[in-house]
Amino acid sequence: MANFAKPENALKRADELINVGQKQDALQALHDLITSKRYRAWQKPLEKIMFKYLDLCVDLKRGRFAKDGLIQYRIVCQQVNVSSLEEVIKHFLHLATEKAEQARSQADALEEALDVDDLEADRKPEDLQLSIVSGEKGKDRSDRELVTPWFKFLWETYRTVLEILRNNSKLEALYAMTAHKAFQFCKQYKRTTEFRRLCEIIRNHLANLNKYRDQRDRPDLSAPESLQLYLDTRFDQLKVATELGLWQEAFRSVEDIYGLMCMVKKTPKSSLLMVYYSKLTEIFWISSSHLYHAYAWFKLFSLQKNFNKNLSQKDLQLIASSVVLAALSVPPFDRAQSASHMELENEKERNLRMANLIGFNLEPKFEGRDMLSRSALLSELVSRGVLSCASQEVKDLFHVLEHEFHPLDLGSKIQPLLEKISKSGGKLSSAPSLPEVQLSQYVPFLEKLATLRLLQQVSKIYQTIRIENLSQLVPFFEFSVVEKISVDAVKNNFVAMKVDHMKGVVIFGNLGIESDGLRDHLAVLAESLSKVRAMLHPVPSKASKLGGIVPNLADTVEKEHKRLLARKSIIEKRKEDQERQQLEMEREEEQKRLKLQKLTEEAEQKRLAAELEERRKQRILREIEERELEEAQALLEDTEKRMKKGKKKPLLDGEKVTKQTVMERALTEQLKERQEMEKKLQKLAKTMDYLERAKREEAASLIEASYQRRLVEEREFYEREQQREVELSRERHESDLKEKNRLSRMLDNKEIFKQQVISRRQAEFDRIKAEREERINQIIQARKQERDIKRKQIYYMNIEEERITKLQEEEEARKREEAERRKKEEAERRAKLDEIAEKQRQREREAEEKEMLRRDALRKGIEAPPARLAEPTVTPPAAVAVAAAAATAAAPGPARYVPRFKRQSTETSAAPAAAPTPAAEPERWNNRVPPPAEDHWGSNKGGPGQRPDRWTSSSRERAGPPAEGGERWSRGSDRPSGGEAWRGGSSSFGSSRPRPTQR
């Protein structure tokens, strides 16, 4: 652990380590600085260090290090600069979110890119094996390798930040923002499991907040700002739960909102309440709790009507229709009629709980099912005027199903109404917080209700009816469905009926005739007969081996695949557990090291504390003894005073007084006084009882006389009022008849006026309809022209792109052909150069062989006269080369051969000879050996990269022009073996630079 004099030094050290690629060491250095007790006072460099520290934690995916650092930094700046902690946490969230988004985009890019080298090649064996074993696609594998680790880190980031900010009243807004981001993360990536854990975490935070109320920085829920933030968080949680389809979690969120409202005893805003009840309607509808769904709609209707000033009449009518249809969709019978006592108690508690959630305050002494019932809800809708706000089809349906008696044509009357209702609904323009209202979702339940009403009404007028006739009365269901509905109705004592399929009739009866035992008799008999048949004729259990394997082959493969996936998940889980155990072991070792460092200090502190505790105990014992002695003396004096007051002698004279003895005597005296007081009270109670009984006996006769007198007076008053009411009714009836006769004369005028208004409105409607159709036709033509123009533009752009692509391909093909041509020419040129070099080497070998033959001849004593030598000062290198070649060609003749050493000595010591005459030149070139081919690269026997020995005109003529702007240098064919000719400056073989040829 490195110690730094200043925090800036640690930051510089971390930057140096990062530059050399040691990020882990840099992170450890910053972690040691942050967790050190030396820097517990906040200063500005610590904020920069935290930014760098969090950058490293995110890059290395070290969530635990980040959590430890944030906790230490919170301790440092909690009371000094909370805004710095807020900035650090925001930076941390931004980094984690950015990394997760980058990983997601990278995975999408890998999925979209074409990563196949050869399109015609088959898949590799290892790829096939991996796809069969894992069963994953390319995208799933890329997500698991790239996206999942960053998503885990981002999820741990949200949990860490929420844990740090859970009890901080100064950063409540940041806590709410983090929770909102976590909810959006779960919603965007469909993370249902993490959403459940997140809801549980927030729920536990609120529970701990209420449990530990003595914390210093605890948020105050009674403050309006804090309450609004917590409510907004819970409503976001409710919305995301419904969008993810987690209805159980959504219901728990509703309970959290209700508990929060009960905790602070305040009602939230009307807009939040509308969202609350709209989500309640969805939850109860999904859970098939139609009664609570209807009550939630009724509460929502009341809120919209009272608080939404912009609510239009059409939207109000649609909401009212939804309320009425939801109430009608509730089954008309009580399912708890045949339930046990325990089930009734549970249903009562459930109704009370749901009523509290909906907002209806019930007292426990009333029966829950009597309060929350279908009949009570329908009567409430009628009394509150909800039915009057609904549409006409809903009103007619309500009256037909609840008040009218039409057993034979109930289905024909209801079917057109249901068709109209199924077409109604839509989005509410003036109530955006409400979900889209679809009245068609109630149609199946209304059809079931109509079937039940029809069976109930038919059972009142018929005792037996044919199945065909009953099927005709129910147009929206087949008889099999009707039979299922009737079974449920009979089970709940709504109607009593039997279906006789042998006779093809339905028999209706009385609900009180049959018992449960008689109804279950046939079912028990059928089960017994089925068991007997299975015993007499058992089903063959063995089948052929092939028939047992082939049908289950797909199941076996699927099971094996699932087993392999389960094994894979188990292995990954074990790896995670191992990593977790490793981290725990590291943490335990760190703790042990710290304990060992503090061991000596604790031992010394314990010794000092033990001595101090011993002295304190002795002092306390002395004080206790002194205090007991003083208390005993005070009690003794008090006892003596009471005894003197009661004229009794003290009982402790001459004895040794202790506190215990004084307390025992005092308790004895108090007990005696209490017994005497109880005896006095019993005597007084008996006296009062005698007096009260005597008074009531005297007042009984007077009360009876007063009652009879009051009874006579009230009877006379009732008769007078009844007579007066009869006279007033008769007078009102006569006046009503006169008014009717007077108004009947205006009936014709009323009809005429009605026809005029209808005709005028019809004409206006036809005119508006024609204008609307004309406007729609114009819009259609304009949109058609726009589509044609857009198609042409797209066609032109596609053609232009194809042309550009074709030009690019042709240009690339031309470049490839040009490169191939250049490669081919280069290869041909190199081949020619290699061929020329090979010929040159062949000629050199032949020259060396001739030289060896000449030397052998010299050793045998063959001598020849020296040939004429060219003037070294005036003979150019080309002439020298020609002369050397001629001498070499004339070596077999004894007259023309001149040894090389004699020519060298002659050139260096004697005067230059005369130049050869032109007549002698042809003779010198008659029998010469042709010189070897020139080396294109100008290398000679002197070594690579050196200049050649000779440059002759004849060799230039044979080799042609120099290649690529350079000069062609020829390599000598008759280089001496000893190397002495190369050292001579005047010899033609030892010349270091080319000389011009004499013409």
PDB file of N, CA and C in Angstrom, residues 501-543:
ATOM      1  N   HIS A 501     -80.361 -36.245 -22.997  1.00  0.00           N
ATOM      2  CA  HIS A 501     -79.966 -36.376 -24.395  1.00  0.00           C
ATOM      3  C   HIS A 501     -80.680 -37.537 -25.088  1.00  0.00           C
ATOM      4  N   MET A 502     -81.125 -38.527 -24.337  1.00  0.00           N
ATOM      5  CA  MET A 502     -81.843 -39.646 -24.960  1.00  0.00           C
ATOM      6  C   MET A 502     -83.190 -39.189 -25.507  1.00  0.00           C
ATOM      7  N   LYS A 503     -83.881 -38.373 -24.746  1.00  0.00           N
ATOM      8  CA  LYS A 503     -85.172 -37.859 -25.191  1.00  0.00           C
ATOM      9  C   LYS A 503     -85.047 -36.543 -25.937  1.00  0.00           C
ATOM     10  N   GLY A 504     -83.864 -35.916 -25.863  1.00  0.00           N
ATOM     11  CA  GLY A 504     -83.659 -34.649 -26.554  1.00  0.00           C
ATOM     12  C   GLY A 504     -84.405 -33.498 -25.927  1.00  0.00           C
ATOM     13  N   VAL A 505     -84.497 -33.463 -24.604  1.00  0.00           N
ATOM     14  CA  VAL A 505     -85.248 -32.409 -23.918  1.00  0.00           C
ATOM     15  C   VAL A 505     -84.408 -31.868 -22.775  1.00  0.00           C
ATOM     16  N   VAL A 506     -84.819 -30.675 -22.317  1.00  0.00           N
ATOM     17  CA  VAL A 506     -84.245 -30.046 -21.133  1.00  0.00           C
ATOM     18  C   VAL A 506     -85.343 -29.924 -20.106  1.00  0.00           C
ATOM     19  N   ILE A 507     -85.090 -30.427 -18.891  1.00  0.00           N
ATOM     20  CA  ILE A 507     -86.099 -30.478 -17.833  1.00  0.00           C
ATOM     21  C   ILE A 507     -85.716 -29.451 -16.783  1.00  0.00           C
ATOM     22  N   PHE A 508     -86.630 -28.557 -16.484  1.00  0.00           N
ATOM     23  CA  PHE A 508     -86.416 -27.556 -15.435  1.00  0.00           C
ATOM     24  C   PHE A 508     -87.134 -28.002 -14.180  1.00  0.00           C
ATOM     25  N   GLY A 509     -86.549 -27.661 -13.035  1.00  0.00           N
ATOM     26  CA  GLY A 509     -87.132 -28.069 -11.767  1.00  0.00           C
ATOM     27  C   GLY A 509     -86.982 -26.988 -10.729  1.00  0.00           C
ATOM     28  N   ASN A 510     -87.282 -27.376  -9.485  1.00  0.00           N
ATOM     29  CA  ASN A 510     -87.198 -26.453  -8.356  1.00  0.00           C
ATOM     30  C   ASN A 510     -85.814 -26.551  -7.729  1.00  0.00           C
ATOM     31  N   LEU A 511     -85.304 -25.439  -7.253  1.00  0.00           N
ATOM     32  CA  LEU A 511     -83.949 -25.416  -6.702  1.00  0.00           C
ATOM     33  C   LEU A 511     -83.838 -26.188  -5.402  1.00  0.00           C
ATOM     34  N   GLY A 512     -84.936 -26.365  -4.687  1.00  0.00           N
ATOM     35  CA  GLY A 512     -84.867 -27.013  -3.385  1.00  0.00           C
ATOM     36  C   GLY A 512     -85.150 -28.485  -3.404  1.00  0.00           C
ATOM     37  N   ILE A 513     -85.386 -29.107  -4.548  1.00  0.00           N
ATOM     38  CA  ILE A 513     -85.776 -30.513  -4.592  1.00  0.00           C
ATOM     39  C   ILE A 513     -84.559 -31.421  -4.461  1.00  0.00           C
ATOM     40  N   GLU A 514     -83.551 -31.182  -5.311  1.00  0.00           N
ATOM     41  CA  GLU A 514     -82.420 -32.096  -5.381  1.00  0.00           C
ATOM     42  C   GLU A 514     -81.395 -31.764  -4.301  1.00  0.00           C
ATOM     43  N   SER A 515     -80.672 -32.771  -3.949  1.00  0.00           N
ATOM     44  CA  SER A 515     -79.592 -32.609  -2.978  1.00  0.00           C
ATOM     45  C   SER A 515     -78.267 -32.929  -3.651  1.00  0.00           C
ATOM     46  N   ASP A 516     -77.200 -32.575  -2.957  1.00  0.00           N
ATOM     47  CA  ASP A 516     -75.870 -32.820  -3.523  1.00  0.00           C
ATOM     48  C   ASP A 516     -75.575 -34.304  -3.665  1.00  0.00           C
ATOM     49  N   GLY A 517     -76.094 -35.111  -2.745  1.00  0.00           N
ATOM     50  CA  GLY A 517     -75.840 -36.549  -2.826  1.00  0.00           C
ATOM     51  C   GLY A 517     -76.479 -37.185  -4.041  1.00  0.00           C
ATOM     52  N   LEU A 518     -77.729 -36.816  -4.361  1.00  0.00           N
ATOM     53  CA  LEU A 518     -78.388 -37.384  -5.529  1.00  0.00           C
ATOM     54  C   LEU A 518     -77.712 -36.950  -6.819  1.00  0.00           C
ATOM     55  N   ARG A 519     -77.253 -35.697  -6.869  1.00  0.00           N
ATOM     56  CA  ARG A 519     -76.611 -35.217  -8.105  1.00  0.00           C
ATOM     57  C   ARG A 519     -75.274 -35.907  -8.345  1.00  0.00           C
ATOM     58  N   ASP A 520     -74.567 -36.247  -7.271  1.00  0.00           N
ATOM     59  CA  ASP A 520     -73.269 -36.878  -7.429  1.00  0.00           C
ATOM     60  C   ASP A 520     -73.345 -38.393  -7.563  1.00  0.00           C
ATOM     61  N   HIS A 521     -74.558 -38.954  -7.470  1.00  0.00           N
ATOM     62  CA  HIS A 521     -74.692 -40.410  -7.486  1.00  0.00           C
ATOM     63  C   HIS A 521     -74.236 -41.001  -8.819  1.00  0.00           C
ATOM     64  N   LEU A 522     -74.694 -40.437  -9.918  1.00  0.00           N
ATOM     65  CA  LEU A 522     -74.323 -40.955 -11.231  1.00  0.00           C
ATOM     66  C   LEU A 522     -72.820 -40.792 -11.492  1.00  0.00           C
ATOM     67  N   ALA A 523     -72.224 -39.694 -11.047  1.00  0.00           N
ATOM     68  CA  ALA A 523     -70.783 -39.513 -11.237  1.00  0.00           C
ATOM     69  C   ALA A 523     -69.984 -40.569 -10.489  1.00  0.00           C
ATOM     70  N   VAL A 524     -70.391 -40.894  -9.240  1.00  0.00           N
ATOM     71  CA  VAL A 524     -69.700 -41.931  -8.468  1.00  0.00           C
ATOM     72  C   VAL A 524     -69.863 -43.293  -9.127  1.00  0.00           C
ATOM     73  N   LEU A 525     -71.111 -43.586  -9.635  1.00  0.00           N
ATOM     74  CA  LEU A 525     -71.352 -44.859 -10.317  1.00  0.00           C
ATOM     75  C   LEU A 525     -70.495 -44.986 -11.583  1.00  0.00           C
ATOM     76  N   ALA A 526     -70.368 -43.878 -12.344  1.00  0.00           N
ATOM     77  CA  ALA A 526     -69.558 -43.923 -13.563  1.00  0.00           C
ATOM     78  C   ALA A 526     -68.093 -44.180 -13.250  1.00  0.00           C
ATOM     79  N   GLU A 527     -67.563 -43.584 -12.205  1.00  0.00           N
ATOM     80  CA  GLU A 527     -66.173 -43.822 -11.827  1.00  0.00           C
ATOM     81  C   GLU A 527     -65.949 -45.267 -11.394  1.00  0.00           C
ATOM     82  N   SER A 528     -66.892 -45.828 -10.634  1.00  0.00           N
ATOM     83  CA  SER A 528     -66.762 -47.226 -10.192  1.00  0.00           C
ATOM     84  C   SER A 528     -66.789 -48.175 -11.370  1.00  0.00           C
ATOM     85  N   LEU A 529     -67.721 -47.953 -12.305  1.00  0.00           N
ATOM     86  CA  LEU A 529     -67.790 -48.819 -13.484  1.00  0.00           C
ATOM     87  C   LEU A 529     -66.520 -48.703 -14.332  1.00  0.00           C
ATOM     88  N   SER A 530     -65.944 -47.520 -14.418  1.00  0.00           N
ATOM     89  CA  SER A 530     -64.708 -47.351 -15.173  1.00  0.00           C
ATOM     90  C   SER A 530     -63.567 -48.127 -14.540  1.00  0.00           C
ATOM     91  N   LYS A 531     -63.486 -48.147 -13.220  1.00  0.00           N
ATOM     92  CA  LYS A 531     -62.450 -48.925 -12.544  1.00  0.00           C
ATOM     93  C   LYS A 531     -62.630 -50.416 -12.764  1.00  0.00           C
ATOM     94  N   VAL A 532     -63.896 -50.891 -12.706  1.00  0.00           N
ATOM     95  CA  VAL A 532     -64.172 -52.317 -12.922  1.00  0.00           C
ATOM     96  C   VAL A 532     -63.775 -52.729 -14.334  1.00  0.00           C
ATOM     97  N   ARG A 533     -64.103 -51.888 -15.320  1.00  0.00           N
ATOM     98  CA  ARG A 533     -63.749 -52.204 -16.712  1.00  0.00           C
ATOM     99  C   ARG A 533     -62.228 -52.256 -16.886  1.00  0.00           C
ATOM    100  N   ALA A 534     -61.514 -51.364 -16.219  1.00  0.00           N
ATOM    101  CA  ALA A 534     -60.050 -51.387 -16.320  1.00  0.00           C
ATOM    102  C   ALA A 534     -59.465 -52.637 -15.691  1.00  0.00           C
ATOM    103  N   MET A 535     -60.108 -53.151 -14.646  1.00  0.00           N
ATOM    104  CA  MET A 535     -59.615 -54.383 -14.021  1.00  0.00           C
ATOM    105  C   MET A 535     -59.914 -55.609 -14.878  1.00  0.00           C
ATOM    106  N   LEU A 536     -61.109 -55.642 -15.535  1.00  0.00           N
ATOM    107  CA  LEU A 536     -61.483 -56.808 -16.352  1.00  0.00           C
ATOM    108  C   LEU A 536     -60.748 -56.827 -17.682  1.00  0.00           C
ATOM    109  N   HIS A 537     -60.606 -55.688 -18.311  1.00  0.00           N
ATOM    110  CA  HIS A 537     -59.961 -55.594 -19.623  1.00  0.00           C
ATOM    111  C   HIS A 537     -58.824 -54.580 -19.535  1.00  0.00           C
ATOM    112  N   PRO A 538     -57.688 -54.977 -18.994  1.00  0.00           N
ATOM    113  CA  PRO A 538     -56.577 -54.000 -18.866  1.00  0.00           C
ATOM    114  C   PRO A 538     -56.028 -53.614 -20.235  1.00  0.00           C
ATOM    115  N   VAL A 539     -55.546 -52.421 -20.326  1.00  0.00           N
ATOM    116  CA  VAL A 539     -54.960 -51.915 -21.570  1.00  0.00           C
ATOM    117  C   VAL A 539     -53.576 -52.521 -21.742  1.00  0.00           C
ATOM    118  N   PRO A 540     -53.259 -53.057 -22.927  1.00  0.00           N
ATOM    119  CA  PRO A 540     -51.903 -53.633 -23.119  1.00  0.00           C
ATOM    120  C   PRO A 540     -50.836 -52.561 -22.947  1.00  0.00           C
ATOM    121  N   SER A 541     -49.868 -52.893 -22.079  1.00  0.00           N
ATOM    122  CA  SER A 541     -48.828 -51.900 -21.753  1.00  0.00           C
ATOM    123  C   SER A 541     -47.582 -52.042 -22.587  1.00  0.00           C
ATOM    124  N   LYS A 542     -47.321 -53.270 -23.158  1.00  0.00           N
ATOM    125  CA  LYS A 542     -46.104 -53.484 -23.930  1.00  0.00           C
ATOM    126  C   LYS A 542     -46.380 -53.281 -25.405  1.00  0.00           C
ATOM    127  N   ALA A 543     -45.499 -52.646 -26.068  1.00  0.00           N
ATOM    128  CA  ALA A 543     -45.584 -52.437 -27.515  1.00  0.00           C
ATOM    129  C   ALA A 543     -44.252 -52.834 -28.136  1.00  0.00           C
TER     130      ALA A 543
END
